[in-house]
Amino acid sequence: VSDPRPVGVFDSGIGGLTVLAAIRNALPGENYLYLGDTARLPYGTKSSETVTRYALRAARFLVAQDIKLLVVACNTASAAALPVLEAALLPLPVIGVVIPGAAQAARVSRGAVGVIGTESTIASSTYTRAVLNRRPELRVVTQACPLFVPLAEEGWFDHPVTRDVARIYLAPLLEASVDTVILGCTHYPLLKGAIAQEMGPETNLVDSAEAVAAEVAAYLGKEGRRREAALGGLRVYITDTTERFRRIAQTIIPSGISALELVDLPG
Amino acid sequence: VSDPRPVGVFDSGIGGLTVLAAIRNALPGENYLYLGDTARLPYGTKSSETVTRYALRAARFLVAQDIKLLVVACNTASAAALPVLEAALLPLPVIGVVIPGAAQAARVSRGAVGVIGTESTIASSTYTRAVLNRRPELRVVTQACPLFVPLAEEGWFDHPVTRDVARIYLAPLLEASVDTVILGCTHYPLLKGAIAQEMGPETNLVDSAEAVAAEVAAYLGKEGRRREAALGGLRVYITDTTERFRRIAQTIIPSGISALELVDLPG
């Protein structure tokens, strides 16, 4: 069997494109629909109730396009809303970014895991629970990094200011001698250079994108639902159109986007 | 005559509280309703169409509470949507933050005015037009400062990182030898120390809050519509409730808020 329907991927904005790029690298034959809820970004400073409401609306838009699988490529939405999304969209399979990242960290850590993310993701403690469920003996240290998203969106990926901010945010993780850091926000891989420099070469940096891509490939393979084709398309929907989105999307997906379309979600 | 109805003030989030504080200082006898559209903030990175849609909805919510005057305490919304708001809300008087700030800069400048603001405000060129309408012989230099809002919301008002970012953003204004800088975003007065240090003591910093307060007082006085009372109340509505809002609101309005209420605006 083969399933030609597209894979749906959504995020509050552009960060999820890092996840999409990893999935597409693993599964180039699939068609992809990406929704960036740019009219309401960022999610990471908002309450879990509001994030859940936004995530449900975004998911329903993609489900209405007849997708075969939904990837929630946003840590804040995954942390706040994954159980609600799974229940609301049954029987559609839903894969978030938190569990694959937490599982990978639990596999590789030698004792202490650091988690960095938005205020909302850190406040939810979802990563901490997911890591400790797998290996209760680990220590988990968390740190919200609210300036990382705006720094990434400014394009200051390896800028002196970004390195200074990384030094401040990551100091508690260094003090706690973590050996593994979960990049708990899809924007953070863009700042990997600055984060790696601060944490040092011995520290594992867990980028959920790769782990999610592996899970998507495993799921579609197991179910016999891969699309059999050499190259699929990528259609991107955004709820607000700005030059900023085009600029950063170009950096993350340089190979090009088949179509970019503005959509109006209720609310 | 006297008009006991409240003055309505709105912003995308907390920045407008700096304007509210200035108005309340000038007119302590008024009752105030403040709406922070925190579920959709920030406005400054979004398109003018989206900002106009949000601003209309926010304004209609306050108008439904029978206000006597609307203050648009957000530069992005004032720059993008003021004519639309005025037309839609007739005959309600609407005062934005752009014109009073531009008028003050045009009064004090000795030749060159710098304007700093969000990407959306700078892209709109509203300030440039408003200054040049008043004094066509002036030079106007503009600079978007996307990291200033997140730095202010992080509470890094006079932090070394904020001073470094200010040095980078303000360099073109120093090179152009501006003598006056319009703080074209209601968050920026929170960073006044860092901005002043970079621009030097000879540079006028125009904070629209004072200019708006003077215009509100003049308007209500002229129309005989001030409320005759010793002290009025302040009711704050927000569209999303977060600890962050409470924390920063406390810094800006330490004297306290009578009531803080979560409201659900359509969309």
mmCIF file of N, CA, C and O in Angstrom, chain A residues 29 42 58-59 62 74-75 84 86 111 113 120 130-131 137 153 158 183 192 209 214 222-223 236 250 253 261 266:
data_model
loop_
_atom_site.group_PDB
_atom_site.id
_atom_site.type_symbol
_atom_site.label_atom_id
_atom_site.label_comp_id
_atom_site.label_asym_id
_atom_site.label_seq_id
_atom_site.Cartn_x
_atom_site.Cartn_y
_atom_site.Cartn_z
ATOM 1 N N GLY A 29 10.046 11.972 -0.612
ATOM 2 C CA GLY A 29 8.960 11.629 -1.528
ATOM 3 C C GLY A 29 7.587 12.074 -1.064
ATOM 4 O O GLY A 29 6.614 11.997 -1.825
ATOM 5 N N PRO A 42 4.351 35.112 19.047
ATOM 6 C CA PRO A 42 4.818 33.792 19.456
ATOM 7 C C PRO A 42 3.820 33.123 20.394
ATOM 8 O O PRO A 42 3.024 33.797 21.053
ATOM 9 N N ALA A 58 -5.464 25.650 14.307
ATOM 10 C CA ALA A 58 -4.461 25.415 13.262
ATOM 11 C C ALA A 58 -4.540 23.963 12.791
ATOM 12 O O ALA A 58 -4.514 23.678 11.582
ATOM 13 N N ALA A 59 -4.673 23.030 13.741
ATOM 14 C CA ALA A 59 -4.730 21.606 13.389
ATOM 15 C C ALA A 59 -5.956 21.328 12.522
ATOM 16 O O ALA A 59 -5.877 20.614 11.526
ATOM 17 N N LEU A 62 -5.496 22.136 8.877
ATOM 18 C CA LEU A 62 -4.715 21.142 8.125
ATOM 19 C C LEU A 62 -5.510 19.858 7.927
ATOM 20 O O LEU A 62 -5.459 19.241 6.860
ATOM 21 N N CYS A 74 6.126 22.432 17.171
ATOM 22 C CA CYS A 74 6.241 23.578 18.075
ATOM 23 C C CYS A 74 6.260 23.006 19.475
ATOM 24 O O CYS A 74 5.326 22.310 19.880
ATOM 25 N N ASN A 75 7.342 23.298 20.209
ATOM 26 C CA ASN A 75 7.460 22.745 21.552
ATOM 27 C C ASN A 75 6.395 23.286 22.484
ATOM 28 O O ASN A 75 5.854 22.552 23.301
ATOM 29 N N VAL A 84 -4.829 17.042 24.166
ATOM 30 C CA VAL A 84 -6.087 17.602 23.659
ATOM 31 C C VAL A 84 -6.172 17.415 22.148
ATOM 32 O O VAL A 84 -7.209 17.024 21.607
ATOM 33 N N GLU A 86 -4.628 15.126 20.288
ATOM 34 C CA GLU A 86 -4.808 13.699 19.975
ATOM 35 C C GLU A 86 -6.266 13.284 20.149
ATOM 36 O O GLU A 86 -6.837 12.617 19.284
ATOM 37 N N GLY A 111 23.768 11.486 33.321
ATOM 38 C CA GLY A 111 23.399 11.804 34.698
ATOM 39 C C GLY A 111 22.538 13.053 34.872
ATOM 40 O O GLY A 111 21.656 13.093 35.716
ATOM 41 N N VAL A 113 20.440 16.258 32.788
ATOM 42 C CA VAL A 113 19.886 16.803 31.552
ATOM 43 C C VAL A 113 19.460 18.248 31.780
ATOM 44 O O VAL A 113 18.797 18.545 32.773
ATOM 45 N N SER A 120 6.602 29.365 28.463
ATOM 46 C CA SER A 120 5.444 28.489 28.559
ATOM 47 C C SER A 120 5.857 27.023 28.612
ATOM 48 O O SER A 120 5.350 26.252 29.438
ATOM 49 N N ALA A 130 8.657 13.979 31.035
ATOM 50 C CA ALA A 130 8.912 12.979 29.985
ATOM 51 C C ALA A 130 10.285 12.333 30.154
ATOM 52 O O ALA A 130 10.449 11.137 29.905
ATOM 53 N N VAL A 131 11.282 13.108 30.595
ATOM 54 C CA VAL A 131 12.619 12.536 30.824
ATOM 55 C C VAL A 131 12.589 11.614 32.048
ATOM 56 O O VAL A 131 13.071 10.473 32.005
ATOM 57 N N GLU A 137 16.238 8.265 37.612
ATOM 58 C CA GLU A 137 17.457 8.562 38.372
ATOM 59 C C GLU A 137 18.183 9.798 37.835
ATOM 60 O O GLU A 137 19.135 10.291 38.464
ATOM 61 N N GLU A 153 15.028 35.315 15.238
ATOM 62 C CA GLU A 153 14.228 35.986 14.207
ATOM 63 C C GLU A 153 14.930 37.235 13.689
ATOM 64 O O GLU A 153 14.687 37.672 12.563
ATOM 65 N N ASP A 158 24.921 33.791 15.236
ATOM 66 C CA ASP A 158 26.177 33.599 15.959
ATOM 67 C C ASP A 158 26.814 34.968 16.199
ATOM 68 O O ASP A 158 27.978 35.203 15.873
ATOM 69 N N LEU A 183 17.314 21.114 23.179
ATOM 70 C CA LEU A 183 16.951 22.388 22.557
ATOM 71 C C LEU A 183 15.424 22.383 22.421
ATOM 72 O O LEU A 183 14.873 21.980 21.403
ATOM 73 N N LYS A 192 22.461 27.063 17.426
ATOM 74 C CA LYS A 192 23.244 25.924 17.916
ATOM 75 C C LYS A 192 24.715 26.288 18.113
ATOM 76 O O LYS A 192 25.346 25.861 19.080
ATOM 77 N N ALA A 209 14.353 17.907 16.050
ATOM 78 C CA ALA A 209 13.990 17.749 14.644
ATOM 79 C C ALA A 209 14.384 16.378 14.108
ATOM 80 O O ALA A 209 13.583 15.688 13.475
ATOM 81 N N ALA A 214 12.861 10.838 12.507
ATOM 82 C CA ALA A 214 13.001 9.384 12.620
ATOM 83 C C ALA A 214 11.667 8.749 13.003
ATOM 84 O O ALA A 214 11.280 7.704 12.478
ATOM 85 N N LYS A 222 6.096 1.557 9.045
ATOM 86 C CA LYS A 222 5.426 0.457 9.758
ATOM 87 C C LYS A 222 3.996 0.273 9.252
ATOM 88 O O LYS A 222 3.512 -0.839 9.063
ATOM 89 N N GLU A 223 3.322 1.397 9.014
ATOM 90 C CA GLU A 223 1.925 1.339 8.574
ATOM 91 C C GLU A 223 1.804 1.164 7.065
ATOM 92 O O GLU A 223 0.695 1.101 6.537
ATOM 93 N N VAL A 236 3.116 26.029 1.780
ATOM 94 C CA VAL A 236 3.201 26.720 3.068
ATOM 95 C C VAL A 236 2.039 27.702 3.207
ATOM 96 O O VAL A 236 1.792 28.509 2.313
ATOM 97 N N GLN A 250 13.554 31.422 3.756
ATOM 98 C CA GLN A 250 14.578 31.250 2.730
ATOM 99 C C GLN A 250 15.859 30.660 3.314
ATOM 100 O O GLN A 250 16.513 29.831 2.693
ATOM 101 N N ILE A 253 14.761 26.821 4.469
ATOM 102 C CA ILE A 253 14.397 25.928 3.354
ATOM 103 C C ILE A 253 14.909 26.572 2.065
ATOM 104 O O ILE A 253 14.123 27.105 1.270
ATOM 105 N N GLU A 261 0.907 30.750 0.796
ATOM 106 C CA GLU A 261 -0.452 31.253 0.701
ATOM 107 C C GLU A 261 -0.889 31.829 2.049
ATOM 108 O O GLU A 261 -0.624 31.224 3.095
ATOM 109 N N PRO A 266 -10.265 31.625 11.721
ATOM 110 C CA PRO A 266 -11.161 32.343 12.615
ATOM 111 C C PRO A 266 -10.412 32.643 13.902
ATOM 112 O O PRO A 266 -9.811 31.752 14.493
#
